[in-house]
PDB file of C-alpha atoms in Angstrom:
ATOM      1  CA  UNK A 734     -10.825   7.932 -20.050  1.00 66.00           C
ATOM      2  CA  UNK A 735     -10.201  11.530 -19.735  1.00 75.00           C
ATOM      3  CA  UNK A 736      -6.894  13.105 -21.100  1.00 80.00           C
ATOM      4  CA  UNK A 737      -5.794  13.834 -17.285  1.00 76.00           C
ATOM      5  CA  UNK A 738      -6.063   9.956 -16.496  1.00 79.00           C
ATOM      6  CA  UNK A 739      -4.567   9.207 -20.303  1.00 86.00           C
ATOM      7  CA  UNK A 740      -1.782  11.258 -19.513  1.00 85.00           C
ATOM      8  CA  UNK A 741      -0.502   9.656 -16.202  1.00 79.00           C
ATOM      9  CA  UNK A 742      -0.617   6.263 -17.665  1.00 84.00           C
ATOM     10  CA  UNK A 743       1.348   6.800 -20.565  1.00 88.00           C
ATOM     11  CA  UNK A 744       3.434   8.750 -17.957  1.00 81.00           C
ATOM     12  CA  UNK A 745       3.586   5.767 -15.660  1.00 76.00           C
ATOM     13  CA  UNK A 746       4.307   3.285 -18.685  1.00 79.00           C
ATOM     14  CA  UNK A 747       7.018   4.974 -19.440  1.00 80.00           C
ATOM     15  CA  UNK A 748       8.567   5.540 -15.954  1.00 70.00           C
ATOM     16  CA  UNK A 749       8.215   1.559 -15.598  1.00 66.00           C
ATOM     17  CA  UNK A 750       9.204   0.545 -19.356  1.00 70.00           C
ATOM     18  CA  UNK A 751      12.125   3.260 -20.130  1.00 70.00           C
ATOM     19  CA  UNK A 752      10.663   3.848 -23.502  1.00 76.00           C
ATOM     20  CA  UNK A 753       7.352   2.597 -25.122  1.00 85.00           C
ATOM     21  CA  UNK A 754       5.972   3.180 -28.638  1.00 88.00           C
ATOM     22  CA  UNK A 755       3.773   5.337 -30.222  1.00 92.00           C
ATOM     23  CA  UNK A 756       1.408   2.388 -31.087  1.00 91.00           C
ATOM     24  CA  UNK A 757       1.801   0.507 -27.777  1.00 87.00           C
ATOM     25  CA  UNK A 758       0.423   3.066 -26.129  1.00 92.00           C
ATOM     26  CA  UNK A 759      -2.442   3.212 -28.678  1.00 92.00           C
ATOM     27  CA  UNK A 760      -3.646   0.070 -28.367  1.00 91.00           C
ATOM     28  CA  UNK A 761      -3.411   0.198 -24.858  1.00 89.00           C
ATOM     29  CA  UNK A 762      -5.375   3.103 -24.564  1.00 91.00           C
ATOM     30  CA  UNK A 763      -7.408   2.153 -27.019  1.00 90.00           C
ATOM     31  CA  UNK A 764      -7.105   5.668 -28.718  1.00 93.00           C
ATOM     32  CA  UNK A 765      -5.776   6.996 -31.925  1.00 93.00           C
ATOM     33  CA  UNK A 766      -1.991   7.432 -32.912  1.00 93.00           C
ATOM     34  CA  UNK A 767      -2.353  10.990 -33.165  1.00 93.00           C
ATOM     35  CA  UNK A 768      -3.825  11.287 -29.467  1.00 94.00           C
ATOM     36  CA  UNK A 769      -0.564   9.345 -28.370  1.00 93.00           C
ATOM     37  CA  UNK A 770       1.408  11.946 -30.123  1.00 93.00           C
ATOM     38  CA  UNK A 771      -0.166  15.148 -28.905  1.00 92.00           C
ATOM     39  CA  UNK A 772       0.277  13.341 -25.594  1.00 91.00           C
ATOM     40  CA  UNK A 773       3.239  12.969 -25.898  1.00 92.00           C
ATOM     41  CA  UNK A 774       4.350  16.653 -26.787  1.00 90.00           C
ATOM     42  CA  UNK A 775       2.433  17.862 -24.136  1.00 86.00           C
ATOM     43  CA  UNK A 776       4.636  15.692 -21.755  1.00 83.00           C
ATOM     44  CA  UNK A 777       7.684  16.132 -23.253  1.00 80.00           C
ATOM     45  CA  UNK A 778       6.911  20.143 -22.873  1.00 77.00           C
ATOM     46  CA  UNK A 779       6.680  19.523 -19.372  1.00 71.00           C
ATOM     47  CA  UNK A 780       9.875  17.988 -18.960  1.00 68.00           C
ATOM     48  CA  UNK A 781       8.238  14.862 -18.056  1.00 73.00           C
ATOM     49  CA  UNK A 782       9.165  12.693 -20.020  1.00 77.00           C
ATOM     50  CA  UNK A 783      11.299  12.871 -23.444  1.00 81.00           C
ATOM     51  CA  UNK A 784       9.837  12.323 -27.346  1.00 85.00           C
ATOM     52  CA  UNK A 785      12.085  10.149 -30.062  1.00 82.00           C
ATOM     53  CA  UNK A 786      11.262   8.781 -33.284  1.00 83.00           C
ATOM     54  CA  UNK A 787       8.287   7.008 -33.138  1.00 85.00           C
ATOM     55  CA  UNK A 788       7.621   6.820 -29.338  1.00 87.00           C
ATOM     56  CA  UNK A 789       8.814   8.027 -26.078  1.00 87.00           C
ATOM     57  CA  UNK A 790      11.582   7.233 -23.265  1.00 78.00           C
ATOM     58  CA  UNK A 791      12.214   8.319 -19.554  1.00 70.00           C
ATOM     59  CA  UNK A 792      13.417  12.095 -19.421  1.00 59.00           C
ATOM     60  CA  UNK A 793      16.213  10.345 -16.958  1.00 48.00           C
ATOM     61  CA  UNK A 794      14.943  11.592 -13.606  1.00 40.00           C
ATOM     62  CA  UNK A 795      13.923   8.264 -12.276  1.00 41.00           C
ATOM     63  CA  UNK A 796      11.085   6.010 -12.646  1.00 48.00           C
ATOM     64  CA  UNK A 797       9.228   7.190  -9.219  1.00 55.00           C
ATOM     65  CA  UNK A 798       7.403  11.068  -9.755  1.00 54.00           C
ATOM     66  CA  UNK A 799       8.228  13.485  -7.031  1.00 52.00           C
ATOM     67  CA  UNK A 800       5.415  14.165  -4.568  1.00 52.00           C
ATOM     68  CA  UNK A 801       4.703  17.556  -5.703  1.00 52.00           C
ATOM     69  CA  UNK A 802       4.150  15.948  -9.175  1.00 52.00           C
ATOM     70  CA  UNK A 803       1.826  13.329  -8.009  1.00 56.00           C
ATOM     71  CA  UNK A 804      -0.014  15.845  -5.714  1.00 50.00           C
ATOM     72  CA  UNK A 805      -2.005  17.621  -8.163  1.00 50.00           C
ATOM     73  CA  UNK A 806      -3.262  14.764  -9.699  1.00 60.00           C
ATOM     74  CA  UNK A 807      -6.474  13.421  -9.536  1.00 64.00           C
ATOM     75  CA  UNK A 808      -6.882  15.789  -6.853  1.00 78.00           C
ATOM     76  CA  UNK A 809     -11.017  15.724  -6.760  1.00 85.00           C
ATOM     77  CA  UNK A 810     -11.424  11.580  -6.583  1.00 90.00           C
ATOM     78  CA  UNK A 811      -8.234  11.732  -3.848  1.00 92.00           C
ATOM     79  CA  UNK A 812     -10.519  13.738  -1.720  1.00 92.00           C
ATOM     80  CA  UNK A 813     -13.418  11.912  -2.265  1.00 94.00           C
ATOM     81  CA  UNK A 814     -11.706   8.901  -1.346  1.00 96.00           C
ATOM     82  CA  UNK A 815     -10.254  10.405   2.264  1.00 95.00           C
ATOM     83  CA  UNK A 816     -13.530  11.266   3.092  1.00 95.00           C
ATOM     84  CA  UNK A 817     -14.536   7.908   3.017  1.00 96.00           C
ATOM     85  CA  UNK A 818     -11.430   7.006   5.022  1.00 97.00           C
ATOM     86  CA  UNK A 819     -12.181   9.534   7.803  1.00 96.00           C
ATOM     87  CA  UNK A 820     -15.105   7.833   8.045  1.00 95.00           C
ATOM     88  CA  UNK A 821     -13.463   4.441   9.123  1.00 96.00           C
ATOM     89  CA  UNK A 822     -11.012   6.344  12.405  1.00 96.00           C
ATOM     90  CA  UNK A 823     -12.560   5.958  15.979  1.00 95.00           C
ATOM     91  CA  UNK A 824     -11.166   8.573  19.114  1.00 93.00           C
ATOM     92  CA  UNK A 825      -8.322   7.255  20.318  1.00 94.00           C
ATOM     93  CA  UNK A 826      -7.469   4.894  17.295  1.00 95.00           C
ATOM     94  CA  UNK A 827      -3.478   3.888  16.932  1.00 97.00           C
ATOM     95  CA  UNK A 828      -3.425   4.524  13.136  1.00 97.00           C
ATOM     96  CA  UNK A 829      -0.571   3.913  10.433  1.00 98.00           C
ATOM     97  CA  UNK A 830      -0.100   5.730   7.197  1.00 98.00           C
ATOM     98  CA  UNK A 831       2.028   4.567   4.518  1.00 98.00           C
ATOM     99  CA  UNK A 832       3.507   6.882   2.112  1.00 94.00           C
ATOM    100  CA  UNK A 833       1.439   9.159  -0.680  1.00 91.00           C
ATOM    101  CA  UNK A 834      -0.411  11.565  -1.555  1.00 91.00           C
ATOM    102  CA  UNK A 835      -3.748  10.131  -0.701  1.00 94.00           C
ATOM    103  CA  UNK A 836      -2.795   9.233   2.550  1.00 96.00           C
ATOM    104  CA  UNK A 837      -1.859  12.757   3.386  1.00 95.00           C
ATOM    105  CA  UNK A 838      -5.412  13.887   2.560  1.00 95.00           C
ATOM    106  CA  UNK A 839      -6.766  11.691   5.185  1.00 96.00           C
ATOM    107  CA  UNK A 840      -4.409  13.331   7.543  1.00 95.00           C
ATOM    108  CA  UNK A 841      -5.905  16.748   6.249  1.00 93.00           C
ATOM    109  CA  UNK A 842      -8.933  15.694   6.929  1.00 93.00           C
ATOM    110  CA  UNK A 843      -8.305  14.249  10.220  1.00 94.00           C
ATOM    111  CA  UNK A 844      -6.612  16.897  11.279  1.00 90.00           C
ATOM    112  CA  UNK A 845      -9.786  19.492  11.123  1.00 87.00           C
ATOM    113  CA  UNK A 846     -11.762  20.909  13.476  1.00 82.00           C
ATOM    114  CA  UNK A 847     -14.229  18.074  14.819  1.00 82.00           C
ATOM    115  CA  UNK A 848     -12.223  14.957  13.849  1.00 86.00           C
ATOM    116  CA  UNK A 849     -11.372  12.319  16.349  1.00 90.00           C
ATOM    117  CA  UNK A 850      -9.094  12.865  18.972  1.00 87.00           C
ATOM    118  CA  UNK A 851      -6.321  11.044  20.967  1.00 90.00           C
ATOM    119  CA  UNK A 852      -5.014   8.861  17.840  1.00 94.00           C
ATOM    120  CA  UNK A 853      -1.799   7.747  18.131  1.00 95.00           C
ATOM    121  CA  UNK A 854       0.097   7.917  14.891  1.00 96.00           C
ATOM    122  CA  UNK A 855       2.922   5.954  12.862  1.00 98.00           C
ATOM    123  CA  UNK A 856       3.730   6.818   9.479  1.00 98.00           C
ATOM    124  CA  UNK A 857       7.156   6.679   7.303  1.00 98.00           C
ATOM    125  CA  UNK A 858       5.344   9.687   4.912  1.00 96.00           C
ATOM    126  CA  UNK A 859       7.029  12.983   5.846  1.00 95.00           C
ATOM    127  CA  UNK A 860       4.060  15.261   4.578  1.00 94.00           C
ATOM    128  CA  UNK A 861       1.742  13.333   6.536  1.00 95.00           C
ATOM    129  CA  UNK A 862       3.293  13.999   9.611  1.00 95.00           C
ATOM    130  CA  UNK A 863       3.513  17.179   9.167  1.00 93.00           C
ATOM    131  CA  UNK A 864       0.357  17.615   8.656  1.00 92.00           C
ATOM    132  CA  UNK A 865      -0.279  16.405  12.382  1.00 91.00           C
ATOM    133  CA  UNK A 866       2.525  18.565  13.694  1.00 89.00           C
ATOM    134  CA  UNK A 867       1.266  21.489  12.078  1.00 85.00           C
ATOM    135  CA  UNK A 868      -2.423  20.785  13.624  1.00 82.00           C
ATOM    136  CA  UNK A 869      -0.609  20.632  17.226  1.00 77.00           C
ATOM    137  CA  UNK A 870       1.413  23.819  16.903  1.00 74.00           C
ATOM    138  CA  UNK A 871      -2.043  25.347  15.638  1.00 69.00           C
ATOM    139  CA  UNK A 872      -3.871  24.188  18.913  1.00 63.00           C
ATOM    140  CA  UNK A 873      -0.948  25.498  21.086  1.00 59.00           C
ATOM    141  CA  UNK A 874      -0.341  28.142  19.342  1.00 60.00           C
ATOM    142  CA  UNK A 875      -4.524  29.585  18.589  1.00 59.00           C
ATOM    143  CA  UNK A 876      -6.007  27.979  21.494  1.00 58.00           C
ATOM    144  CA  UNK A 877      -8.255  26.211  18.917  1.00 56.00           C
ATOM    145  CA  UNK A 878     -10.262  23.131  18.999  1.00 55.00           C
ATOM    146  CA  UNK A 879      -8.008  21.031  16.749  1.00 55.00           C
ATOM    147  CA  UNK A 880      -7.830  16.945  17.541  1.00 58.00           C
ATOM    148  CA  UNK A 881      -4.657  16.209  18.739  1.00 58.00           C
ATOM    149  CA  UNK A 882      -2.965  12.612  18.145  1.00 58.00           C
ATOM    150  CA  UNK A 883      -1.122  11.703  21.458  1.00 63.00           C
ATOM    151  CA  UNK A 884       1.360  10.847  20.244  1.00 87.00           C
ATOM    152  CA  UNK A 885       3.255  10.811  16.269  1.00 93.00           C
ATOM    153  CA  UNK A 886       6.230   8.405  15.606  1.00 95.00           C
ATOM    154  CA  UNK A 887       7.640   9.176  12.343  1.00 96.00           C
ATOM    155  CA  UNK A 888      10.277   6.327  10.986  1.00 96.00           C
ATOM    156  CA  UNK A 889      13.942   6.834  10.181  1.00 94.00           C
ATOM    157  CA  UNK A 890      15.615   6.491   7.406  1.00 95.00           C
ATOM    158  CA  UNK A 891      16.620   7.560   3.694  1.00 94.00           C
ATOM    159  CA  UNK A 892      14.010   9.999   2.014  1.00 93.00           C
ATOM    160  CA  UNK A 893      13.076   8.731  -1.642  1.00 87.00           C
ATOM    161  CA  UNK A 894      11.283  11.207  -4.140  1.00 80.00           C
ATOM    162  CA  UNK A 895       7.754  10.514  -2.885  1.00 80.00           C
ATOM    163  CA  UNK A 896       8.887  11.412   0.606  1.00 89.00           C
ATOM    164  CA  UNK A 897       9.028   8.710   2.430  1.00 94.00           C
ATOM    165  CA  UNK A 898      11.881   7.403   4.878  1.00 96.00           C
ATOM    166  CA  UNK A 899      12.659   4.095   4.144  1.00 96.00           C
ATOM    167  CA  UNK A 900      15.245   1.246   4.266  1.00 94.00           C
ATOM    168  CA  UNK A 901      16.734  -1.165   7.247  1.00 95.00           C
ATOM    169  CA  UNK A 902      16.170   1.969   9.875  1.00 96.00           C
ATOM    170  CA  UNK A 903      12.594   2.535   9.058  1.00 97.00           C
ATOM    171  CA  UNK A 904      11.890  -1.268   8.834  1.00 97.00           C
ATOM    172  CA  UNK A 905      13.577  -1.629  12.394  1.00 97.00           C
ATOM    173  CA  UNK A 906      11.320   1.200  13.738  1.00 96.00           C
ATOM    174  CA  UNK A 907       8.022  -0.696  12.516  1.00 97.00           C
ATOM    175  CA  UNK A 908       9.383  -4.234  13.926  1.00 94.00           C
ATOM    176  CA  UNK A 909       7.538  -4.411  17.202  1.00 94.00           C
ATOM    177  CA  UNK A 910       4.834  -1.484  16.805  1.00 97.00           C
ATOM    178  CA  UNK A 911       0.800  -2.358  16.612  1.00 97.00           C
ATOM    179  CA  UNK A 912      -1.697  -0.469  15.198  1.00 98.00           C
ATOM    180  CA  UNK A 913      -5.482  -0.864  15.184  1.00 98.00           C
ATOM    181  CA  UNK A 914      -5.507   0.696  11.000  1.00 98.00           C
ATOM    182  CA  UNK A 915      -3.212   1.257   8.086  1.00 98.00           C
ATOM    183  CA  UNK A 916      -4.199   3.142   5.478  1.00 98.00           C
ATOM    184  CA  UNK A 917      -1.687   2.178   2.472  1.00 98.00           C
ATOM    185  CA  UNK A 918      -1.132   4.232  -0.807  1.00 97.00           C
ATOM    186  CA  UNK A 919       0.147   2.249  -3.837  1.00 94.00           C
ATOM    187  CA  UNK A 920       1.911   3.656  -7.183  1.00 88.00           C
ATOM    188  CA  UNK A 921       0.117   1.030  -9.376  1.00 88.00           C
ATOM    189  CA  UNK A 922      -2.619  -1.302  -8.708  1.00 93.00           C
ATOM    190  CA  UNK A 923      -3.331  -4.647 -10.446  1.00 92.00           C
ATOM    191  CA  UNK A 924      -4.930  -8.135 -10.507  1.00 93.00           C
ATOM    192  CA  UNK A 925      -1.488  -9.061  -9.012  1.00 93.00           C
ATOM    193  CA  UNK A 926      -1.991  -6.368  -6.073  1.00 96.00           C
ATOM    194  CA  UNK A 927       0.013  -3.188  -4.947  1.00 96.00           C
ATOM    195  CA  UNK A 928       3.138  -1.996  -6.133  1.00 92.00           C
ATOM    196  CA  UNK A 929       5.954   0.705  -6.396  1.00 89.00           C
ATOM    197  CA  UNK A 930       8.591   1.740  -8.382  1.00 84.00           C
ATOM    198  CA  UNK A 931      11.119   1.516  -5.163  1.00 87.00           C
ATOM    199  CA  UNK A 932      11.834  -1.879  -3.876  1.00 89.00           C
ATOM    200  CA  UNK A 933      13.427   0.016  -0.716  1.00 93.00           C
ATOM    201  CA  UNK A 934      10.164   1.510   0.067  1.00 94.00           C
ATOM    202  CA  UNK A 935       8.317  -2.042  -1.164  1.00 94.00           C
ATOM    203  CA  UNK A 936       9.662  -3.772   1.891  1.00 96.00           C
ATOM    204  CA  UNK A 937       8.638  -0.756   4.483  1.00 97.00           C
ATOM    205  CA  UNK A 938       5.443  -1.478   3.363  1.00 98.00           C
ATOM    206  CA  UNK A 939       5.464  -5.180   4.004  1.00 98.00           C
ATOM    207  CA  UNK A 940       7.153  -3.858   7.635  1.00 98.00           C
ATOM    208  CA  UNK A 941       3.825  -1.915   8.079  1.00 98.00           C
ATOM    209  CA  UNK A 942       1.283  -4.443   6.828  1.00 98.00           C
ATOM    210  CA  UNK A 943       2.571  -6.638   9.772  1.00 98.00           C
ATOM    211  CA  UNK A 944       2.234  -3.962  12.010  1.00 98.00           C
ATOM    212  CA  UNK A 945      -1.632  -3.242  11.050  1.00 98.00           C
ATOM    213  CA  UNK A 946      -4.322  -5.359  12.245  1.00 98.00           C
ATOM    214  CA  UNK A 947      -6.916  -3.864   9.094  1.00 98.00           C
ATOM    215  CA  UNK A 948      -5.370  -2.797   6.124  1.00 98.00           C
ATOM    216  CA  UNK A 949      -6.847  -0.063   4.305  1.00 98.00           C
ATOM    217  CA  UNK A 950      -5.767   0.400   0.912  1.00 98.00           C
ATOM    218  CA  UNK A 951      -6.483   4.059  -0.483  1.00 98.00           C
ATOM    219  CA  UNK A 952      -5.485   4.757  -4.306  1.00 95.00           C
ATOM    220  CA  UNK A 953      -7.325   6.813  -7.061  1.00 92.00           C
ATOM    221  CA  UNK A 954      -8.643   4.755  -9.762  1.00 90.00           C
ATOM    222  CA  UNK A 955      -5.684   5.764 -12.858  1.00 85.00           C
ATOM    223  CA  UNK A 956      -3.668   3.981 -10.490  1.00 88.00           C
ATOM    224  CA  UNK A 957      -5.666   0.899 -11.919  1.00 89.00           C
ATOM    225  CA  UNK A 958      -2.902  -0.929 -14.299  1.00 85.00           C
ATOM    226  CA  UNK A 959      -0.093   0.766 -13.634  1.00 83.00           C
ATOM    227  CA  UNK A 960       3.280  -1.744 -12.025  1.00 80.00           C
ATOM    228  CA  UNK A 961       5.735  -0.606 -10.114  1.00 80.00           C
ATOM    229  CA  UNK A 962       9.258  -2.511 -10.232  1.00 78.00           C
ATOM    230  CA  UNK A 963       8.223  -4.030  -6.458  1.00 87.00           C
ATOM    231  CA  UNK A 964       4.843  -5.829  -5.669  1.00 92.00           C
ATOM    232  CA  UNK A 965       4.732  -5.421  -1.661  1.00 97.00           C
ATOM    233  CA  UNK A 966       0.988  -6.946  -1.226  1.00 98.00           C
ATOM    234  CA  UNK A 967      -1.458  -9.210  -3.031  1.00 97.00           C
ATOM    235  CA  UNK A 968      -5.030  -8.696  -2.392  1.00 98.00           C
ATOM    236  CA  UNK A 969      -5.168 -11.379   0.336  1.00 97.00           C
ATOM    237  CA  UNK A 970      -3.258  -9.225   2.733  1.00 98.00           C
ATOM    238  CA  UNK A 971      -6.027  -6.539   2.251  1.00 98.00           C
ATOM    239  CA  UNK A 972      -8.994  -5.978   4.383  1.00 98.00           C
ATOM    240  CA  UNK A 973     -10.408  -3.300   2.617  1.00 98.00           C
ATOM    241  CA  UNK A 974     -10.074  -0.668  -0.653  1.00 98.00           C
ATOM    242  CA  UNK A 975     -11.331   2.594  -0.747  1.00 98.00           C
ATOM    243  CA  UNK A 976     -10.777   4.012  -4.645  1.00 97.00           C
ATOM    244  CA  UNK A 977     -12.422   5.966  -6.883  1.00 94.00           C
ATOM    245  CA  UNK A 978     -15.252   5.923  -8.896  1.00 91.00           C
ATOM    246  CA  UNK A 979     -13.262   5.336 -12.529  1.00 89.00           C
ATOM    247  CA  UNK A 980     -12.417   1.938 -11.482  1.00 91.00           C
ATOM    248  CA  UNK A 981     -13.119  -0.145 -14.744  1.00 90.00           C
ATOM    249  CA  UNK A 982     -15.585  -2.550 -14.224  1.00 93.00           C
ATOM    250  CA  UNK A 983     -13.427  -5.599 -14.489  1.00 93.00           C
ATOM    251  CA  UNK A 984     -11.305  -4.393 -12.042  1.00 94.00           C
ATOM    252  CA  UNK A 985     -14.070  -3.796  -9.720  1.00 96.00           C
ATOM    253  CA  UNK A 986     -15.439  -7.340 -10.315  1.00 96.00           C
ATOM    254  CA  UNK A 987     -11.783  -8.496  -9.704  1.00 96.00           C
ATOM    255  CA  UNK A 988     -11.725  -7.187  -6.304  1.00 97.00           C
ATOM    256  CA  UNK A 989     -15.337  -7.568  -4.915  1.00 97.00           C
ATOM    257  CA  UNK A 990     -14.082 -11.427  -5.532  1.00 97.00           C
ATOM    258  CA  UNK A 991     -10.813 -11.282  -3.683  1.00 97.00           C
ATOM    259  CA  UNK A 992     -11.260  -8.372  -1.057  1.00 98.00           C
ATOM    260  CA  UNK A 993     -13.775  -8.220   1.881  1.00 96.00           C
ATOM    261  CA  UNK A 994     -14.595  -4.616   1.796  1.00 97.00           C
ATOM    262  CA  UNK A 995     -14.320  -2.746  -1.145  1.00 98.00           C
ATOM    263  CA  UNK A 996     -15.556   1.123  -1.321  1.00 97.00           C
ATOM    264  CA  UNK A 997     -16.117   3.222  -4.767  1.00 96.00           C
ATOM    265  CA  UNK A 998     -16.617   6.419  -3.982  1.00 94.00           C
ATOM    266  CA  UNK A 999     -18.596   8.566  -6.391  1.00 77.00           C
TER     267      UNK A 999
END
C-alpha cells in the first residue's frame, strides 16, 4: 500500500470512528507503530485530522471530506477509471451521475472534443454539471466542436460538503425520471456494498438507482474498506464496477462472484 492510499484510510477510519488508536490502525494496515505515528503528524499538520495520546480523533469538521479534499486524491487511477467509463456512453444516451469526484472526470472526459453527442443528463453533483454547462457556453461561445447534452437536469435541494444537492427535493426530482446509465461514486466500498458518510445523500442515491436501468459503479480502489455511516446499495443492485487496479485480490474475487461486469483498470 503506498503512503498516499495509507493515508486516506487512516483518514477515513477516523472520519467514521471519531478517534482510533495508534495500534488499531497498525494492525489494520498491517504496518509498524511508528508509520501510524508519522502518519499521523503529517495529518494532523494538515489540519485533517487531530493527534492525542496514543492515537487520533476527528479534527471536528465532520465525518464527510470536502470535494476539493477528495479531488486530488488518487487522481491518476480516477482517470484511468473514467476512461473506461467513456467507453460504456452511446450518442444520444440519457445518462445519470451521482455525486463525486470520479464521476466528474467522466463528465471531463465526455465533455471533450469527439465524445458522444445528444446525451441527456441528470445528476444531483454540482461540479458535474458544470462541467456540461461550461462545455455548452464553450461551443456557443468558440464556435467549437464540443458534444452537447440536450438537455441537463440538475436536482434541488440542500448542498452537503461533497457537493451534492440532496434531501426530500432532490429525491422528488428523481421520482419519475429514466435513464438508460448511472454511473455512481461511493465514499467506501465493502463486501456489504456502497456507502457514505451522509444518510441524506444515502437515500438520493437509492432515488437514482431506481431511476437507472444499468448501474455503473465508479470508485478508486483505497475506497476498498472504508464504511460510511449509510449503506445505499448491496452488490445485487449493481450491474457493473469499474475501479482501479489496487483492488486487493480478495476483494476482486468478492465481486467477480456477486457482480456481472466487473472492470480493473490498469
Amino acid at each position: 500500500m503506498l503512503a498516499e492510499q495509507r493515508r486516506q484510510r487512516i483518514l477515513h477510519e477516523v472520519q467514521t470512528r471519531g478517534a482510533v488508536q495508534v495500534h488499531e490502525l497498525a494492525c489494520l494496515l498491517e504496518v509498524s507503530s511508528m508509520t501510524v505515528r508519522r502518519d499521523l503528524r503529517d495529518l494532523d499538520e494538515q489540519g485533517l485530522l487531530t493527534r492525542v495520546h496514543g492515537g487520533a480523533e476527528s479534527s471536528g469538521s465532520g465525518v464527510e471530506p470536502t470535494f476539493s479534499e477528495k479531488a486530488a486524491l488518487h487522481a491518476d487511477e480516477k482517470t484511468a477509471v473514467a476512461l473506461r467509463a467513456f467507453r460504456c456512453v452511446d450518442p444520444g444516451s440519457a445518462l445519470a451521475f451521482s455525486a463525486g469526484t470520479t464521476c466528474v472526470r467522466i463528465a471531463q472526459m465526455l465533455t471533450r472534443p469527439g465524445g458522444p453527442g445528444g446525451l441527456s443528463v441528470v445528476t444531483n453533483s454540482l461540479p458535474v454539471a458544470d462541467e456540461f454547462f461550461r462545455a455548452e457556453q464553450s461551443a456557443d461561445r468558440d464556435g467549437t466542436n464540443l458534444p452537447r447534452p440536450t438537455r441537463v437536469l440538475l436536482t434541488g435541494g440542500q448542498r452537503t460538503p461533497s457537493d451534492a444537492l440532496v434531501g426530500p427535493l432532490a429525491d422528488a426530482s428523481l421520482r419519475d425520471l429514466h435513464v438508460d446509465v448511472l454511473f455512481l461514486g461511493a465514499h467506501g466500498a465493502g463486501p456489504a456494498g456502497l456507502s457514505t458518510p451522509n444518510p441524506e445523500e444515502a437515500r438520493t442515491n437509492r432515488a437514482l438507482i431506481a431511476a437507472a436501468h444499468r448501474v455503473i459503479a465508479v470508485f478508486d480502489s483505497s475506497k476498498w474498506g472504508v464504511t460510511g455511516l449509510s449503506g445505499f446499495a448491496d452488490w445485487d443492485a449493481v450491474d457493473a464496477i469499474i475501479t482501479g487496479g489496487g483492488l486487493p485480490w480478495p476483494a476482486r474475487e468478492l465481486l467477480n462472484e456477486r457482480v456481472e461486469e466487473v472492470t480493473i483498470t490498469s
